[in-house]
GROMACS .gro file of C-alpha atoms in nm:
model
  232
    1MET     CA    1   7.865  -1.971  12.875
    2VAL     CA    2   7.609  -1.771  13.068
    3SER     CA    3   7.861  -1.496  13.132
    4LEU     CA    4   7.942  -1.476  12.762
    5MET     CA    5   7.572  -1.447  12.679
    6VAL     CA    6   7.530  -1.177  12.938
    7LEU     CA    7   7.826  -0.985  12.803
    8GLY     CA    8   7.709  -1.027  12.447
    9PHE     CA    9   7.361  -0.911  12.533
   10PHE     CA   10   7.447  -0.605  12.737
   11PHE     CA   11   7.760  -0.465  12.571
   12PRO     CA   12   7.574  -0.338  12.262
   13LEU     CA   13   7.350  -0.132  12.493
   14LEU     CA   14   7.637   0.072  12.634
   15PRO     CA   15   7.660   0.316  12.341
   16ILE     CA   16   7.284   0.371  12.368
   17LEU     CA   17   7.303   0.444  12.740
   18ALA     CA   18   7.582   0.692  12.672
   19SER     CA   19   7.392   0.862  12.393
   20PRO     CA   20   7.347   1.241  12.433
   21ARG     CA   21   6.980   1.189  12.358
   22LEU     CA   22   6.940   1.042  12.705
   23LYS     CA   23   7.101   1.339  12.879
   24PRO     CA   24   6.875   1.592  13.054
   25SER     CA   25   6.722   1.825  12.795
   26ILE     CA   26   6.824   2.189  12.777
   27ILE     CA   27   6.558   2.434  12.888
   28SER     CA   28   6.430   2.655  12.608
   29LEU     CA   29   6.468   3.023  12.686
   30ASN     CA   30   6.303   3.184  12.387
   31PHE     CA   31   6.174   3.508  12.537
   32PRO     CA   32   5.809   3.596  12.460
   33ASN     CA   33   5.755   3.849  12.183
   34THR     CA   34   5.724   4.197  12.335
   35GLY     CA   35   5.783   4.419  12.031
   36ASN     CA   36   6.006   4.475  11.729
   37ARG     CA   37   6.299   4.236  11.740
   38GLY     CA   38   6.497   4.364  11.445
   39ALA     CA   39   6.870   4.349  11.505
   40PRO     CA   40   7.028   4.683  11.607
   41GLU     CA   41   7.162   4.879  11.311
   42ARG     CA   42   7.541   4.854  11.308
   43SER     CA   43   7.568   5.215  11.200
   44GLY     CA   44   7.303   5.342  11.440
   45GLY     CA   45   7.481   5.354  11.771
   46GLY     CA   46   7.212   5.545  11.956
   47GLY     CA   47   7.165   5.919  11.908
   48THR     CA   48   7.322   6.255  11.976
   49ARG     CA   49   7.131   6.556  12.102
   50SER     CA   50   7.240   6.805  11.836
   51ASP     CA   51   7.607   6.789  11.745
   52SER     CA   52   7.718   6.567  11.459
   53GLN     CA   53   8.056   6.489  11.615
   54THR     CA   54   8.091   6.156  11.790
   55CYS     CA   55   8.346   5.983  12.008
   56LEU     CA   56   8.250   5.635  11.889
   57THR     CA   57   8.516   5.471  11.676
   58ASN     CA   58   8.325   5.164  11.567
   59GLU     CA   59   8.530   4.912  11.378
   60ASP     CA   60   8.390   4.735  11.073
   61ASN     CA   61   8.110   4.495  11.167
   62GLU     CA   62   8.119   4.609  11.530
   63PRO     CA   63   7.778   4.636  11.704
   64PRO     CA   64   7.666   4.991  11.795
   65LEU     CA   65   7.592   5.130  12.139
   66VAL     CA   66   7.296   4.914  12.240
   67ALA     CA   67   7.106   4.810  12.550
   68LEU     CA   68   7.041   4.440  12.599
   69MET     CA   69   6.663   4.465  12.588
   70PRO     CA   70   6.395   4.232  12.446
   71ASN     CA   71   6.286   4.470  12.170
   72ARG     CA   72   6.416   4.767  11.974
   73GLU     CA   73   6.179   5.000  12.158
   74ASN     CA   74   6.393   4.921  12.465
   75MET     CA   75   6.086   4.848  12.677
   76ALA     CA   76   6.073   4.573  12.939
   77LYS     CA   77   5.910   4.459  13.261
   78THR     CA   78   6.053   4.369  13.600
   79ALA     CA   79   5.929   4.252  13.939
   80THR     CA   80   6.236   4.366  14.134
   81ASN     CA   81   6.311   4.711  14.272
   82THR     CA   82   6.681   4.657  14.197
   83PRO     CA   83   6.686   4.574  13.824
   84THR     CA   84   7.019   4.517  13.651
   85PHE     CA   85   7.092   4.680  13.315
   86TYR     CA   86   7.328   4.537  13.058
   87GLY     CA   87   7.458   4.744  12.769
   88TYR     CA   88   7.714   4.704  12.494
   89ILE     CA   89   7.977   4.981  12.483
   90PRO     CA   90   8.151   4.991  12.142
   91SER     CA   91   8.500   5.122  12.070
   92THR     CA   92   8.514   5.480  12.190
   93SER     CA   93   8.760   5.752  12.281
   94ALA     CA   94   8.534   5.856  12.572
   95THR     CA   95   8.619   5.756  12.928
   96GLU     CA   96   8.297   5.835  13.120
   97GLY     CA   97   7.936   5.724  13.099
   98GLU     CA   98   7.610   5.793  13.283
   99LEU     CA   99   7.289   5.611  13.364
  100VAL     CA  100   6.985   5.821  13.458
  101LEU     CA  101   6.648   5.689  13.574
  102VAL     CA  102   6.334   5.905  13.600
  103ASP     CA  103   5.981   5.825  13.715
  104LYS     CA  104   5.647   5.887  13.545
  105ASN     CA  105   5.645   6.243  13.680
  106ASN     CA  106   5.980   6.307  13.511
  107GLN     CA  107   6.153   6.320  13.849
  108GLU     CA  108   6.505   6.181  13.862
  109VAL     CA  109   6.519   5.885  14.102
  110TYR     CA  110   6.866   5.753  14.023
  111PHE     CA  111   7.185   5.883  13.865
  112THR     CA  112   7.531   5.732  13.838
  113GLU     CA  113   7.845   5.827  13.650
  114PHE     CA  114   8.098   5.555  13.578
  115SER     CA  115   8.428   5.494  13.402
  116LEU     CA  116   8.398   5.324  13.065
  117PRO     CA  117   8.600   5.011  12.987
  118SER     CA  118   8.913   5.052  12.776
  119THR     CA  119   8.794   4.779  12.538
  120PRO     CA  120   8.449   4.721  12.385
  121GLY     CA  121   8.218   4.486  12.569
  122ILE     CA  122   7.899   4.439  12.770
  123ILE     CA  123   7.878   4.628  13.099
  124LYS     CA  124   7.649   4.573  13.397
  125LEU     CA  125   7.475   4.851  13.590
  126GLU     CA  126   7.266   4.775  13.899
  127ILE     CA  127   6.992   5.000  14.035
  128PRO     CA  128   7.040   5.003  14.416
  129GLU     CA  129   6.768   4.982  14.679
  130SER     CA  130   6.843   5.344  14.769
  131ALA     CA  131   6.663   5.448  14.447
  132ASN     CA  132   6.341   5.356  14.635
  133LEU     CA  133   6.154   5.234  14.329
  134THR     CA  134   5.782   5.179  14.369
  135PRO     CA  135   5.555   4.991  14.125
  136GLY     CA  136   5.505   5.198  13.813
  137ASN     CA  137   5.669   5.311  13.489
  138TYR     CA  138   6.021   5.449  13.455
  139THR     CA  139   6.237   5.577  13.172
  140TRP     CA  140   6.614   5.548  13.153
  141SER     CA  141   6.901   5.694  12.953
  142LEU     CA  142   7.243   5.535  12.908
  143MET     CA  143   7.497   5.792  12.790
  144ILE     CA  144   7.855   5.800  12.668
  145ILE     CA  145   8.002   6.141  12.751
  146CYS     CA  146   8.199   6.239  12.443
  147ASP     CA  147   8.290   6.584  12.575
  148SER     CA  148   8.199   6.698  12.926
  149ARG     CA  149   8.213   7.061  12.806
  150TYR     CA  150   7.957   7.004  12.532
  151ARG     CA  151   7.697   6.758  12.653
  152ASN     CA  152   7.503   6.789  12.327
  153ARG     CA  153   7.771   6.558  12.187
  154ASP     CA  154   7.673   6.274  12.422
  155LYS     CA  155   7.601   5.945  12.251
  156TYR     CA  156   7.298   5.787  12.417
  157ILE     CA  157   7.023   5.529  12.410
  158GLU     CA  158   6.692   5.549  12.593
  159GLY     CA  159   6.417   5.314  12.701
  160SER     CA  160   6.160   5.237  12.967
  161PHE     CA  161   6.045   4.965  13.202
  162GLU     CA  162   5.748   4.880  13.417
  163TYR     CA  163   5.811   4.771  13.773
  164ILE     CA  164   5.532   4.542  13.890
  165THR     CA  165   5.460   4.367  14.218
  166PRO     CA  166   5.549   3.997  14.186
  167THR     CA  167   5.251   3.765  14.201
  168GLN     CA  168   5.217   3.485  14.452
  169THR     CA  169   5.211   3.238  14.162
  170ILE     CA  170   5.556   3.347  14.046
  171GLU     CA  171   5.694   3.336  14.399
  172ASN     CA  172   5.558   2.984  14.446
  173GLN     CA  173   5.710   2.869  14.117
  174MET     CA  174   6.050   3.003  14.225
  175LYS     CA  175   6.062   2.813  14.552
  176ASP     CA  176   6.356   2.569  14.569
  177LYS     CA  177   6.420   2.594  14.195
  178PRO     CA  178   6.773   2.592  14.046
  179SER     CA  179   6.879   2.903  13.858
  180LEU     CA  180   6.804   2.772  13.511
  181GLU     CA  181   6.447   2.680  13.600
  182LYS     CA  182   6.402   3.019  13.768
  183ALA     CA  183   6.512   3.182  13.443
  184GLN     CA  184   6.242   2.990  13.260
  185VAL     CA  185   5.977   3.107  13.510
  186TYR     CA  186   6.095   3.467  13.463
  187ALA     CA  187   6.083   3.430  13.085
  188ASN     CA  188   5.734   3.282  13.092
  189ALA     CA  189   5.624   3.587  13.293
  190SER     CA  190   5.796   3.825  13.046
  191LEU     CA  191   6.025   3.955  13.322
  192TRP     CA  192   6.323   4.050  13.106
  193PHE     CA  193   6.563   4.196  13.363
  194GLU     CA  194   6.542   3.891  13.589
  195THR     CA  195   6.564   3.646  13.298
  196LEU     CA  196   6.877   3.802  13.151
  197ASP     CA  197   7.053   3.857  13.483
  198THR     CA  198   6.989   3.498  13.593
  199VAL     CA  199   7.123   3.356  13.266
  200VAL     CA  200   7.429   3.583  13.268
  201LYS     CA  201   7.518   3.460  13.617
  202ILE     CA  202   7.527   3.098  13.496
  203LYS     CA  203   7.679   3.162  13.151
  204GLN     CA  204   8.003   2.986  13.240
  205THR     CA  205   7.823   2.656  13.291
  206ASN     CA  206   7.528   2.715  13.054
  207PRO     CA  207   7.658   2.930  12.766
  208GLN     CA  208   7.403   2.785  12.524
  209GLU     CA  209   7.117   2.931  12.729
  210LEU     CA  210   7.253   3.285  12.701
  211GLU     CA  211   7.305   3.237  12.328
  212GLU     CA  212   6.947   3.115  12.283
  213LEU     CA  213   6.802   3.398  12.492
  214LEU     CA  214   6.989   3.674  12.308
  215THR     CA  215   6.913   3.521  11.969
  216SER     CA  216   6.543   3.499  12.052
  217VAL     CA  217   6.525   3.880  12.090
  218GLY     CA  218   6.741   3.974  11.790
  219LEU     CA  219   7.069   4.023  11.980
  220GLU     CA  220   7.262   3.737  11.820
  221THR     CA  221   7.542   3.980  11.720
  222LEU     CA  222   7.629   4.008  12.091
  223VAL     CA  223   7.653   3.636  12.164
  224GLU     CA  224   8.033   3.627  12.139
  225VAL     CA  225   8.092   3.969  12.297
  226PRO     CA  226   8.277   3.960  12.634
  227PHE     CA  227   8.115   4.079  12.956
  228ILE     CA  228   8.333   4.337  13.129
  229ASN     CA  229   8.328   4.384  13.506
  230CYS     CA  230   8.415   4.751  13.509
  231CYS     CA  231   8.151   4.995  13.611
  232GLN     CA  232   8.022   4.939  13.964
   0.00000   0.00000   0.00000
């Protein structure tokens, strides 16, 4: 009789214990507001220097050439001297691209040319330690080379970032933290490059975090876009 009472008392609790509401909560990665978050214009696709011809062959409803940045001014902040850029390359007949980084004195500190993917998707470009970045402001240009003979036909997007020295507080908060919690610390400090790169690296196990992060900065059109390991 006692065993029946025990079974009758505890069995109804099993569905409650298995309820998703008791699972660990998902960390919120809404990035702080750092500027205009309007979604990129589908027809925009960056700019050209003077020629009206373009090598982009955007399909209907396809996103334009766009950098994954927290605002449409393409400005961000980082505390690493090796920031990682992510950019969406739309359908194009071009085969080569470039990334150029210049310092506040308009001196080129990094340049790389790379082969574009054969299908549209998000590419990753890492600034190496050999660029010797020091704390300060930098501007960058990501270009699709439509015709190497006529570089005024390049399709491009531009932006800037500030490289700051990480504070001791941030370093202490990072100690022994799993990747997802590190991403939250980065986001709280408005460090976009580190936040995005950390979340991308764990997107296979935490896809909802990448979706939330991109949506929070107006990049929800890129949530389902594949990441392509092509360019470095």
